[in-house]
Backbone as a printed PyTorch tensor [residue, N CA C, xyz], in Angstrom:
tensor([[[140.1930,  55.2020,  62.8300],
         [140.5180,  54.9910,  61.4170],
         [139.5900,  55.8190,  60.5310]],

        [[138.4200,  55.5160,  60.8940],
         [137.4990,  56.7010,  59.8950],
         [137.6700,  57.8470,  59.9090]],

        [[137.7650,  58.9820,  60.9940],
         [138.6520,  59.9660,  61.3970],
         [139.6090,  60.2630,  60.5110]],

        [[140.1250,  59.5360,  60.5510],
         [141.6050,  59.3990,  59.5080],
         [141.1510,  59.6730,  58.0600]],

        [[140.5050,  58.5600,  58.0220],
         [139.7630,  58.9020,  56.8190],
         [138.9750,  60.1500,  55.9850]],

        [[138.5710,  60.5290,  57.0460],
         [137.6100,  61.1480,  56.6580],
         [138.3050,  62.5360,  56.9000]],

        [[139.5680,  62.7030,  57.2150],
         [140.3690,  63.9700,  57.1720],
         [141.7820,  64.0210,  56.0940]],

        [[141.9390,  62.6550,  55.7110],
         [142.6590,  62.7880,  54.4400],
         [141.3570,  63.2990,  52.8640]],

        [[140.2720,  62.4880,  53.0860],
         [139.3280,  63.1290,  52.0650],
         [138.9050,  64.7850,  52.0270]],

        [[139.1300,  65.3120,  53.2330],
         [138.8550,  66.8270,  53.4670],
         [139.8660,  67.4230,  52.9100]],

        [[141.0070,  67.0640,  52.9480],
         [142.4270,  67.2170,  52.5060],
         [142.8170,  67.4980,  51.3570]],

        [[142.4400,  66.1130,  50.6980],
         [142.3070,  65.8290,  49.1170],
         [141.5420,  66.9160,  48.8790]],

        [[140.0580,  67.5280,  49.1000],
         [139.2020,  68.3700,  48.8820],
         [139.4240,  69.9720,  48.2790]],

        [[140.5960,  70.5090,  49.5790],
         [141.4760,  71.3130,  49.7870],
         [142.4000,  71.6030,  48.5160]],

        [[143.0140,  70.0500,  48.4360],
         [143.5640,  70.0780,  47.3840],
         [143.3420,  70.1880,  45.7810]],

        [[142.5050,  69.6480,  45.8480],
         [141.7400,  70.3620,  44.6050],
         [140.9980,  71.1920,  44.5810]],

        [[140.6070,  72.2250,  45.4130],
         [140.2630,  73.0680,  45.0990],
         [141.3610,  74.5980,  44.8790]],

        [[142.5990,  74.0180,  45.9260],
         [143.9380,  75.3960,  45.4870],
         [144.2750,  74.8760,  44.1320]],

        [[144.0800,  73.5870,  43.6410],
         [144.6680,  73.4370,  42.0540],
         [144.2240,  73.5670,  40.9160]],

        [[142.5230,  74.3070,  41.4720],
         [141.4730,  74.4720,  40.9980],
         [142.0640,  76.1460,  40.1060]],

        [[142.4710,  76.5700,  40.8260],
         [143.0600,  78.1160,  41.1450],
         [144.3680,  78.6100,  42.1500]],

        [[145.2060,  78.4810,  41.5410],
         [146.8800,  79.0880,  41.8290],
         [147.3520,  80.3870,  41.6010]],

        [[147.0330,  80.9900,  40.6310],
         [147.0620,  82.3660,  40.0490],
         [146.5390,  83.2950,  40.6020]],

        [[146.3600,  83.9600,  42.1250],
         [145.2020,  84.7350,  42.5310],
         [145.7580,  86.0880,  42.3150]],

        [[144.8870,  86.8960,  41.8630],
         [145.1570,  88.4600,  41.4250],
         [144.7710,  89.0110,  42.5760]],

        [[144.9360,  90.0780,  43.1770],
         [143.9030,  91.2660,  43.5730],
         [143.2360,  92.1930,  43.2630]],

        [[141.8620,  91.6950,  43.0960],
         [141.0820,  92.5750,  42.8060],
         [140.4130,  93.7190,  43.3560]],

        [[140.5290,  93.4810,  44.7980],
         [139.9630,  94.7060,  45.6830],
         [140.4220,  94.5300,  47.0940]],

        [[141.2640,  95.7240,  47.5550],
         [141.6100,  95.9140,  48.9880],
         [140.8350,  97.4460,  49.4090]],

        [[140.0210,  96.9380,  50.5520],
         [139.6200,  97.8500,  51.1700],
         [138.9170,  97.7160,  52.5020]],

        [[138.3240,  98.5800,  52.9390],
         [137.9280,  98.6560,  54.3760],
         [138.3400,  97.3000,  54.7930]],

        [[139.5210,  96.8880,  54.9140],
         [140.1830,  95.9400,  55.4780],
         [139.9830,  94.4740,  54.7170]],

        [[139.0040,  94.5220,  53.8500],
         [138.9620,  93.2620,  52.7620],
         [139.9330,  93.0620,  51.4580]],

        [[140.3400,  91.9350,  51.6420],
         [141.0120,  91.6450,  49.9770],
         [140.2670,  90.6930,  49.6790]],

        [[140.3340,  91.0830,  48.2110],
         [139.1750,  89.5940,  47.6960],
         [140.2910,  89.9590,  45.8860]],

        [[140.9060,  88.6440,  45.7190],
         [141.2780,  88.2450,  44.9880],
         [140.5100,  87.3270,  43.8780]],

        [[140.6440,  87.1730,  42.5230],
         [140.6650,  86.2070,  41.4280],
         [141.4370,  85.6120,  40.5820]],

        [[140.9070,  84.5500,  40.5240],
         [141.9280,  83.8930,  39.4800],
         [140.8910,  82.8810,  38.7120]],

        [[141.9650,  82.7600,  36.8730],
         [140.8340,  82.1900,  36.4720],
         [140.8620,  80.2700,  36.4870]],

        [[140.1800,  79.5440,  36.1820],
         [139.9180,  78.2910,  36.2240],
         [139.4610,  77.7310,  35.2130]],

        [[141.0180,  76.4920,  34.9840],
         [140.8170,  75.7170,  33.4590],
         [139.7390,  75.2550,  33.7700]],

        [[138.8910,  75.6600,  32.0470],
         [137.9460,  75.2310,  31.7790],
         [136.5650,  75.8060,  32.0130]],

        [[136.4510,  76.6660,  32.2470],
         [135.7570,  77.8650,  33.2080],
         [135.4810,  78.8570,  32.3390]],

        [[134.4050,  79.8810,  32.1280],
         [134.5610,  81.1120,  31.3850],
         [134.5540,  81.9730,  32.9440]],

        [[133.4680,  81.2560,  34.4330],
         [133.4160,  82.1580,  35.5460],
         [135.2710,  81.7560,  36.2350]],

        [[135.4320,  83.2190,  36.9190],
         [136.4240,  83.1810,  37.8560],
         [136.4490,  82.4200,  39.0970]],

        [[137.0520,  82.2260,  39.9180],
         [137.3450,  81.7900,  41.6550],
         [137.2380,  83.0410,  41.9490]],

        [[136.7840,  83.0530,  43.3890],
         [136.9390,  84.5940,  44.3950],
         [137.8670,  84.0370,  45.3600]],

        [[138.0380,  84.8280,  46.2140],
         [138.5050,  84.7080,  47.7460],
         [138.6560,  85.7800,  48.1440]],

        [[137.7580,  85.9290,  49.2070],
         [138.1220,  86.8330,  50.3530],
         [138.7690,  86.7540,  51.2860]],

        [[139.2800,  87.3100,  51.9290],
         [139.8790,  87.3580,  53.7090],
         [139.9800,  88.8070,  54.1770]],

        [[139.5490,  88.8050,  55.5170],
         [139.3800,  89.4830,  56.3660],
         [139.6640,  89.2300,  57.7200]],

        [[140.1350,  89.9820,  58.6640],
         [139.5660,  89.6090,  59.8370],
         [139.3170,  90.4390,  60.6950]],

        [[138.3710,  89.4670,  61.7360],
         [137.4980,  90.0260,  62.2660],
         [137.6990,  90.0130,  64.2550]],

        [[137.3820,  90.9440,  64.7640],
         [137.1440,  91.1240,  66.1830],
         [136.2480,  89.9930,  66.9690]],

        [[136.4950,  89.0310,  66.8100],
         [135.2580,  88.1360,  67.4310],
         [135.9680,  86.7700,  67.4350]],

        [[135.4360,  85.8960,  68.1880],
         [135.9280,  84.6440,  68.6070],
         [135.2620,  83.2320,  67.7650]],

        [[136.0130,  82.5790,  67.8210],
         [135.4370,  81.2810,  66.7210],
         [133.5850,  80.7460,  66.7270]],

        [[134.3160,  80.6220,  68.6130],
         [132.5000,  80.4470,  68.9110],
         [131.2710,  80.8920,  67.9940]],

        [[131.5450,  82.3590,  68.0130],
         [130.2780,  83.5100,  67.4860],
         [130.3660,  83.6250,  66.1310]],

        [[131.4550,  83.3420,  65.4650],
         [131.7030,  82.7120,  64.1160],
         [130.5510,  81.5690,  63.6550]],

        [[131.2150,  80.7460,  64.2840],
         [130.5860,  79.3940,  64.3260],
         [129.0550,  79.3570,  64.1890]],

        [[128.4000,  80.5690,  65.0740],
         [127.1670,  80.5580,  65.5260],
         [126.7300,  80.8860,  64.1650]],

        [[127.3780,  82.3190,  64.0080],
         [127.0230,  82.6600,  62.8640],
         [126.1680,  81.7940,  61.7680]],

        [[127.4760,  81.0810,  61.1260],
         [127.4380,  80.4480,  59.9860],
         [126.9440,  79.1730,  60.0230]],

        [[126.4190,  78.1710,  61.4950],
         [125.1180,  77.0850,  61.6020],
         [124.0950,  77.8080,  61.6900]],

        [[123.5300,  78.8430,  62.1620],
         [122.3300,  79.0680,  61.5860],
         [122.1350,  79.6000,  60.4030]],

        [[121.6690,  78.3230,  59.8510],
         [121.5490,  78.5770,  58.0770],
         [120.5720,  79.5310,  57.1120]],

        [[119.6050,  79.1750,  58.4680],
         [118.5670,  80.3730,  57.6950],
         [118.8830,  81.6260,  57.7250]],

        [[119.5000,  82.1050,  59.4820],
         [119.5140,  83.3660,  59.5920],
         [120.6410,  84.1200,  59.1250]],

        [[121.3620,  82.8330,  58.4380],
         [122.9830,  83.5480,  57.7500],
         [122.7540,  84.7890,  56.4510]],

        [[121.4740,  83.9200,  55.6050],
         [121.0300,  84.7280,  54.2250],
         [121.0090,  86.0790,  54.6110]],

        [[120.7280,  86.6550,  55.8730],
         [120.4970,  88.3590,  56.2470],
         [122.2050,  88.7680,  55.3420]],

        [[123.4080,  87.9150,  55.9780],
         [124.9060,  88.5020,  55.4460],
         [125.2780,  88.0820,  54.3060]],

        [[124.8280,  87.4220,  53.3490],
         [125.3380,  86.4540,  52.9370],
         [124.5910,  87.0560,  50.9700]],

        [[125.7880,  87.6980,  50.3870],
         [125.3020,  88.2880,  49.4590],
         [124.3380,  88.0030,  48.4410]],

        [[123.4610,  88.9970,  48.5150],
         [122.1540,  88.5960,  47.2230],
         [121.7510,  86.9030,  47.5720]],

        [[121.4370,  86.9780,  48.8830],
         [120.6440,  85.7620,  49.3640],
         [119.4250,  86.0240,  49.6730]],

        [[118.1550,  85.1370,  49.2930],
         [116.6900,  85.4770,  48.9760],
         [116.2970,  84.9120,  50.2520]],

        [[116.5090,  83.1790,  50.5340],
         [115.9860,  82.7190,  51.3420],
         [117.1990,  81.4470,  51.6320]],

        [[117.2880,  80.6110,  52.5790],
         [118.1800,  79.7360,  53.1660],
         [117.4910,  78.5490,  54.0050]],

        [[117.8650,  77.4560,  53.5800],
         [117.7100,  76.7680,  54.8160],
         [118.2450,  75.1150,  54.9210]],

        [[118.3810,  74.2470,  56.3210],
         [119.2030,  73.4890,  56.5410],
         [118.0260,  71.9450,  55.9430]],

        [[118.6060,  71.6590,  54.9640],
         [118.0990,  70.1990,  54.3130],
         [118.1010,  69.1580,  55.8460]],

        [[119.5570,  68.9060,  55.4660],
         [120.0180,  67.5350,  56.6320],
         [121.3720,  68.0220,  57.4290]],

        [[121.1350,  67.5300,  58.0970],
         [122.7540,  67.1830,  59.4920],
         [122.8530,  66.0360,  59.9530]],

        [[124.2550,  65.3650,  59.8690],
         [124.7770,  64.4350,  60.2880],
         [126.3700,  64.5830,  60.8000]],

        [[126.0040,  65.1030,  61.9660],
         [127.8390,  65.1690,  62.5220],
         [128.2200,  66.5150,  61.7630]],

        [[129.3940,  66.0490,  61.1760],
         [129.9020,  67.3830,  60.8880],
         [129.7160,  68.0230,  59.5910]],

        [[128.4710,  66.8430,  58.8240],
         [128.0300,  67.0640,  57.7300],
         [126.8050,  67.5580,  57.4040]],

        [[126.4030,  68.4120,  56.6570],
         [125.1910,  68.9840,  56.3380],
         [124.6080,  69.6410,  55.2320]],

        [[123.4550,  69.6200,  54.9940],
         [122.7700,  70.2040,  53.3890],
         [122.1640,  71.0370,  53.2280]],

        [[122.3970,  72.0950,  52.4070],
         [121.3470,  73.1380,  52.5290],
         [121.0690,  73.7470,  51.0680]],

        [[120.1360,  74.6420,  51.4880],
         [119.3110,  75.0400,  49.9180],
         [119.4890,  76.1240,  50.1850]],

        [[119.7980,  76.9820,  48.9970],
         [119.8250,  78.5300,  49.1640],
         [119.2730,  79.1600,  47.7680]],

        [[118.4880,  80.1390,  47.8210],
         [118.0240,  80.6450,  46.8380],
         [118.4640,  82.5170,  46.4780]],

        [[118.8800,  82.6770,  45.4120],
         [119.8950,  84.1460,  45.2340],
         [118.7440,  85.0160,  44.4790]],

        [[119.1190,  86.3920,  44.8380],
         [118.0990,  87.2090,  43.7420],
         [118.9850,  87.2940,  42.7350]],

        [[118.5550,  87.4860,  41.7980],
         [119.2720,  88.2130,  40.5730],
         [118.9470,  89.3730,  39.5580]],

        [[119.6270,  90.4890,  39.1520],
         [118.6120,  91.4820,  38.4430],
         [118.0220,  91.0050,  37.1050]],

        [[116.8050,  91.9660,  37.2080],
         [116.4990,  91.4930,  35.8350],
         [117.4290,  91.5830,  34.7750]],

        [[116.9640,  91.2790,  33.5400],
         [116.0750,  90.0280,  33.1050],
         [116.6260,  88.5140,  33.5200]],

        [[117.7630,  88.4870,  34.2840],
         [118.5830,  87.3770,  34.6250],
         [117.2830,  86.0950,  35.6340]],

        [[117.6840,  85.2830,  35.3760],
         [116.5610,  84.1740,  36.1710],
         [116.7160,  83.4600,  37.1000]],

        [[116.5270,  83.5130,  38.1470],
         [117.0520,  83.6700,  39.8640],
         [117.6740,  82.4080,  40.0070]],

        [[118.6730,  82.1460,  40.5950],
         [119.3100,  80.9670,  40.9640],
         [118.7140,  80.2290,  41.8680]],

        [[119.3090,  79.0340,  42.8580],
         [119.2530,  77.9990,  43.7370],
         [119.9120,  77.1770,  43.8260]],

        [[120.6490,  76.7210,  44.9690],
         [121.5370,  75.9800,  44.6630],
         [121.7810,  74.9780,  46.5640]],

        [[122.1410,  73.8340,  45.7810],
         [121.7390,  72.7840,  46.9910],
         [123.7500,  72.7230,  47.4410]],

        [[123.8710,  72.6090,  48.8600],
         [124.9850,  72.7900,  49.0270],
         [125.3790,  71.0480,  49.8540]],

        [[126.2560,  70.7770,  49.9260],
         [126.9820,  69.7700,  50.6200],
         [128.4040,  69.9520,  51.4100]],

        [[127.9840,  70.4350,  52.6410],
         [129.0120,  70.9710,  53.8890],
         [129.3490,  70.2400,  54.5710]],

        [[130.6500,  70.1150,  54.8180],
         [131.9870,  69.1670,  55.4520],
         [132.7520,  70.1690,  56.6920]],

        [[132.9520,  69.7860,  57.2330],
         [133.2510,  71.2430,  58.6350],
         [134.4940,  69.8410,  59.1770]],

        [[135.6120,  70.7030,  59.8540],
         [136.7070,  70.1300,  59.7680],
         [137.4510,  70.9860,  61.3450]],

        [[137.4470,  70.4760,  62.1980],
         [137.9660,  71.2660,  63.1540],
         [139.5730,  71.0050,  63.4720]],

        [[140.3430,  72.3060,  63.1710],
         [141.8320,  72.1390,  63.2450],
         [141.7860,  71.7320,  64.8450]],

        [[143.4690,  71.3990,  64.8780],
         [144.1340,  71.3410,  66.3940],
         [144.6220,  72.3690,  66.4680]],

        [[144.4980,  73.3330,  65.9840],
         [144.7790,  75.2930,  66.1980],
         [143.7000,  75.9020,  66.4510]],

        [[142.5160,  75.1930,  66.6030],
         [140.9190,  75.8910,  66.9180],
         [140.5730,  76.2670,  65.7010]],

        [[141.3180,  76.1320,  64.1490],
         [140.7230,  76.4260,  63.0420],
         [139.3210,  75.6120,  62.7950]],

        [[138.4690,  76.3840,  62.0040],
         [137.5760,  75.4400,  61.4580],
         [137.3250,  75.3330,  59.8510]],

        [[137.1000,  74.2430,  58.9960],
         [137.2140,  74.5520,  57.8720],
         [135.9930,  73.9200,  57.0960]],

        [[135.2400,  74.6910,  56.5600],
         [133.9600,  74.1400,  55.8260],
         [134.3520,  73.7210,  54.1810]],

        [[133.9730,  72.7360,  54.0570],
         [134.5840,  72.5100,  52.6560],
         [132.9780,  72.9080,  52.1050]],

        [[132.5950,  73.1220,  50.6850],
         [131.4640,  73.5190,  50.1540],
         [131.4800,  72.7120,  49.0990]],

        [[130.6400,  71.5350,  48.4490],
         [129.9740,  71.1550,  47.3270],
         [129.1370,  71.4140,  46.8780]],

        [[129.1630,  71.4300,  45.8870],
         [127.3180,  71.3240,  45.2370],
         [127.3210,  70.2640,  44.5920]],

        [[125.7650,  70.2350,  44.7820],
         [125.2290,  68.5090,  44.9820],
         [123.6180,  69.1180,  44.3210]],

        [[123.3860,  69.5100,  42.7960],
         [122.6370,  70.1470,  42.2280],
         [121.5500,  69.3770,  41.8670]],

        [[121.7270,  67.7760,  42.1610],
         [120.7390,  66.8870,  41.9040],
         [120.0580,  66.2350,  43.0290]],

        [[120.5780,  66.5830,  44.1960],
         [120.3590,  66.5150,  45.4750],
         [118.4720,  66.8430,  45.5840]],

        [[118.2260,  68.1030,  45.5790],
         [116.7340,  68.6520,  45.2400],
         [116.4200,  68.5180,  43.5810]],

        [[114.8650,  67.9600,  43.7340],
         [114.2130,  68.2720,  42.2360],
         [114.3590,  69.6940,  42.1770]],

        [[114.4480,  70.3680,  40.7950],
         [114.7960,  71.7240,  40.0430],
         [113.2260,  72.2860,  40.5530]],

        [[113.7570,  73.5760,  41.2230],
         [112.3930,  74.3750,  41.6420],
         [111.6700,  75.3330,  40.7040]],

        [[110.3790,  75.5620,  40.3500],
         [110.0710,  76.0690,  38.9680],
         [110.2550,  77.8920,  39.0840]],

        [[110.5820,  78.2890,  38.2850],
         [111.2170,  79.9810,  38.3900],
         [112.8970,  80.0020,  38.5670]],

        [[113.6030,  79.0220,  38.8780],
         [115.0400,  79.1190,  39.2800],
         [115.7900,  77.6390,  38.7740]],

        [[117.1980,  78.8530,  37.4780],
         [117.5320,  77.8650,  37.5510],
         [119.1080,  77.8270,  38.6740]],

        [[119.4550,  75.9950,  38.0930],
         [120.0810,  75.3050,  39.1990],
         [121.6910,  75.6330,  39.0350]],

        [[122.1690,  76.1420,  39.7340],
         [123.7400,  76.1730,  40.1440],
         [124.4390,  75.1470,  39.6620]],

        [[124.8160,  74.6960,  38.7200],
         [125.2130,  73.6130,  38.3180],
         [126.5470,  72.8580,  39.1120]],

        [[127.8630,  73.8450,  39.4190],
         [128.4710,  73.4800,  40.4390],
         [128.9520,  74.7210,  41.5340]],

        [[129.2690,  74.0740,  42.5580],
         [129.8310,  74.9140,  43.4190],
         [130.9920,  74.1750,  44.0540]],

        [[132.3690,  74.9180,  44.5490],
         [133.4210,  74.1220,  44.9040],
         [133.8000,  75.3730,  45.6140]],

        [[133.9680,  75.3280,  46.8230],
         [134.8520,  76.4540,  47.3340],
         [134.9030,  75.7480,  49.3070]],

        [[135.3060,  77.2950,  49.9970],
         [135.2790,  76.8380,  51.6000],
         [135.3050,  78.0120,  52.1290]],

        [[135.2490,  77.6680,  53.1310],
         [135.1770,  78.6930,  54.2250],
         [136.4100,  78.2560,  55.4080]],

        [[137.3410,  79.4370,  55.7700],
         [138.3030,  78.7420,  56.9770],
         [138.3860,  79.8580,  57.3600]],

        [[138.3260,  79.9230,  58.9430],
         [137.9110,  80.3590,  60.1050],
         [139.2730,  80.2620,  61.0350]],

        [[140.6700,  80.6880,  60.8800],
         [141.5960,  80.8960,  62.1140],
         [141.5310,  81.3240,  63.2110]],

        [[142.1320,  81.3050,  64.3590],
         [142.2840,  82.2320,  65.5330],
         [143.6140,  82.7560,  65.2200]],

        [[143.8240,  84.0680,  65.5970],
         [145.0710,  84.6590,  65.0100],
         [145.2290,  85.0200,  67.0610]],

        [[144.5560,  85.1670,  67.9150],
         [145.1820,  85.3540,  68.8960],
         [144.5410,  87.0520,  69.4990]],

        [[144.7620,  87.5610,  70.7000],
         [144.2010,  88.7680,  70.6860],
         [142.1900,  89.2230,  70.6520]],

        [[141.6790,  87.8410,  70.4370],
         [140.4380,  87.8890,  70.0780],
         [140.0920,  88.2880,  68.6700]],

        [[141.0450,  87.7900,  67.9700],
         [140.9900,  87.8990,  66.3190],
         [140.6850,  86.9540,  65.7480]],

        [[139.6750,  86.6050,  64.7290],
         [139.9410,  85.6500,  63.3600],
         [139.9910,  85.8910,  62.3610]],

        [[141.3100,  85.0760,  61.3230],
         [140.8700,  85.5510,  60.1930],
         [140.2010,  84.8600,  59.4250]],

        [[139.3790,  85.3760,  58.4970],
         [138.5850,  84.3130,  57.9390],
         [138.7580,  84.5430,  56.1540]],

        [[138.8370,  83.3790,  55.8820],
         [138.6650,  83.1780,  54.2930],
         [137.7900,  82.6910,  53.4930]],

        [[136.9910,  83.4620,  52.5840],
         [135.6250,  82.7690,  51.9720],
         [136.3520,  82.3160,  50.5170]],

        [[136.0000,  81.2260,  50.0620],
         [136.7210,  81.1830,  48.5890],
         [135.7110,  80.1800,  47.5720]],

        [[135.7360,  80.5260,  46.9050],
         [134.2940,  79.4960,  46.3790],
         [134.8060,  79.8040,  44.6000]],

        [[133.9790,  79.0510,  43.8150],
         [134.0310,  79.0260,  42.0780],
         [132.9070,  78.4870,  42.0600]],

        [[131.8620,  79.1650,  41.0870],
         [130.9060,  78.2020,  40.9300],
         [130.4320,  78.1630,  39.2940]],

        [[129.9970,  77.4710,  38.7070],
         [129.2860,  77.6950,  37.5590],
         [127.9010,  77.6590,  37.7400]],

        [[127.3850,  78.9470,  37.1940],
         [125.9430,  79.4580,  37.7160],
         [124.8910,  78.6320,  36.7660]],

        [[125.2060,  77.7690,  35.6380],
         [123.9980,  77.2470,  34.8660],
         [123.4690,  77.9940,  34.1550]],

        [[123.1330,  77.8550,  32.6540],
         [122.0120,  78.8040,  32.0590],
         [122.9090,  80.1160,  31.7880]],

        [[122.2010,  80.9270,  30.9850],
         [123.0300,  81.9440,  30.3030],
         [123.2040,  83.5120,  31.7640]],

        [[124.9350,  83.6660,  31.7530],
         [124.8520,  84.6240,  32.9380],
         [125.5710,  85.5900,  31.9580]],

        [[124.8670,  86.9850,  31.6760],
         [126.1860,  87.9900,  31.0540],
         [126.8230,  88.5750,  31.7100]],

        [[127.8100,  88.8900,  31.2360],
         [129.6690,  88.9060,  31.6920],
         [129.3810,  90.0890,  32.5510]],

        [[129.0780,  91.3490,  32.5790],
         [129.0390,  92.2590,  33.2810],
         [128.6840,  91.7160,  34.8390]],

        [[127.8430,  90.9030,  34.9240],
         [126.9090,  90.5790,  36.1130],
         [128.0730,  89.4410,  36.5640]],

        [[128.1500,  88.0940,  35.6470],
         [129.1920,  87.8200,  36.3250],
         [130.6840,  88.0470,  37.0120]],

        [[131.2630,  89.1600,  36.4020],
         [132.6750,  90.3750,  37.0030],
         [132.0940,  90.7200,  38.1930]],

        [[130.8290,  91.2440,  38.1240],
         [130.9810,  92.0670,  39.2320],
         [130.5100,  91.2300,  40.4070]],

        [[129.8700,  90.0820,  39.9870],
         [129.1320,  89.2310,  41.5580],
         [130.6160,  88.5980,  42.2430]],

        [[131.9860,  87.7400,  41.1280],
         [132.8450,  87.7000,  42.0140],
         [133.5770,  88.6880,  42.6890]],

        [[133.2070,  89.9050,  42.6480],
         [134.0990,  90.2070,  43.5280],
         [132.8410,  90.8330,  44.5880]],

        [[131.7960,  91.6730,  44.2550],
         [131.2650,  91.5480,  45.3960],
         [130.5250,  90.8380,  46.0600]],

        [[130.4480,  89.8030,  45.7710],
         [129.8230,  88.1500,  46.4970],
         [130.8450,  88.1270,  47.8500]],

        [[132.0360,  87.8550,  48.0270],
         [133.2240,  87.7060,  48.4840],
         [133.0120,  89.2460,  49.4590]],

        [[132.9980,  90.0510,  49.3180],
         [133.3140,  91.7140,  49.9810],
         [132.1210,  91.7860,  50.9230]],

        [[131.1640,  91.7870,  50.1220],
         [129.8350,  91.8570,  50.7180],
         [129.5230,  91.5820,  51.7370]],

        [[129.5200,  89.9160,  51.7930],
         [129.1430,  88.3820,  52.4070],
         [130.5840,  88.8380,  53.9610]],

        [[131.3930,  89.0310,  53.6080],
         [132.6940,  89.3620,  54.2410],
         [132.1470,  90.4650,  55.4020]],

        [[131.7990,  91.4280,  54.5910],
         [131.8490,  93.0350,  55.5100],
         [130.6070,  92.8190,  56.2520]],

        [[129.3680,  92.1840,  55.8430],
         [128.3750,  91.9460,  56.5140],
         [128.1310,  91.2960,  57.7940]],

        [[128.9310,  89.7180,  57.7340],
         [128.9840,  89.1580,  58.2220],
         [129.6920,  89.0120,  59.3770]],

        [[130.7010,  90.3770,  59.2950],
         [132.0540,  91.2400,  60.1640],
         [131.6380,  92.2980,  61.1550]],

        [[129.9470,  92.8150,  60.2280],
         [129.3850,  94.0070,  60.9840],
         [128.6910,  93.0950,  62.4790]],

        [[128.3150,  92.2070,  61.7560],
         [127.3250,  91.1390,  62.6590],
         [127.8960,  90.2370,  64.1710]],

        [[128.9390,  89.8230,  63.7460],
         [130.3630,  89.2830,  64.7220],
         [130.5600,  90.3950,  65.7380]],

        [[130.5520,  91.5860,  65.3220],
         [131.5850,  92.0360,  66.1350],
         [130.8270,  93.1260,  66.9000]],

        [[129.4670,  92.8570,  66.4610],
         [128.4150,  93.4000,  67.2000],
         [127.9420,  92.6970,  68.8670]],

        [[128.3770,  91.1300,  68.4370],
         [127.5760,  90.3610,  69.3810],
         [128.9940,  90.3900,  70.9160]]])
């Protein structure tokens, strides 16, 4: 029954986050990445989403993206990373972003839900949970984050994978910096993390 439970709430999750954003544009196809936007009532920042896929198997995926610290190497304009708590398929983590000057470096506390299909999919739902950690001094706090991560097997030793996230960064972000981080947050994090997979 909890099971149950606890996969209709992943669901619901899902669901508000595609109703979050319906409208997806394309903003960039290339070296095999699309990373789309769309915008979100109430929002001045956009949604991203990427997809790609990649030569490598869920497993090494998987590996990938639980080690939390060593993910920040792919994982765009990431400073430092690491795993708060784990419980089952749930877990917390802190991540800290550079940002250019004069902009004032982010941080942001995450709340991860991991969801394993009966197709070998896996699906990370992403919260932010910004009150989770006291506010660290030099950075401010991510106020929200809502997005996921889903991880298919397409077959052939393929996955495709989809990064999709919206966040509101807190504190004053100008527009130039924010255009350009959704789309290469999404590309970046994508192509990096693709070089890394398909290495192992």
């Amino acid at each position: 029954m909890r099971t149950k439970v606890v996969a209709l709430c992943i669901l619901g999750l899902l669901a508000v986050t595609a109703a979050h954003a319906e409208e997806w544009k394309l903003a960039k196809d290339e070296d095999g990445i699309r990373v789309y936007l769309s915008e979100v009532p109430g929002s001045q920042y956009k949604a991203y989403r990427g997809i790609t896929t990649m030569k490598a198997d869920i497993a090494t995926l998987r590996a990938l993206q639980e080690d939390v610290a060593g993910s920040c190497v792919w994982i765009h304009e990431c400073k430092e990373q690491k795993l708060l708590k784990s419980e089952g398929p749930q877990s917390w983590t802190y991540t800290r972003f550079n940002t250019p000057w004069p902009v004032t470096p982010r941080d942001s506390v995450l709340h991860v839900t991991s969801q394993l299909g009966a197709d070998g999919s896996v699906t990370r739902i992403l919260e932010g949970v910004p009150d989770y950690l006291p506010e660290a001094k030099g950075y401010v706090r991510v106020t929200e984050v809502d997005g996921l991560w889903k991880l298919v097997p397409k077959g052939a030793g393929e996955v495709e994978v989809t990064y999709q996230v919206h966040t509101e960064p807190g504190g004053s972000v100008p527009s130039w910096l924010a255009n350009s981080f959704v789309v290469d947050a999404p590309f970046n994090t994508l192509k990096a993390m693709r070089e890394r997979a398909e290495k192992r």
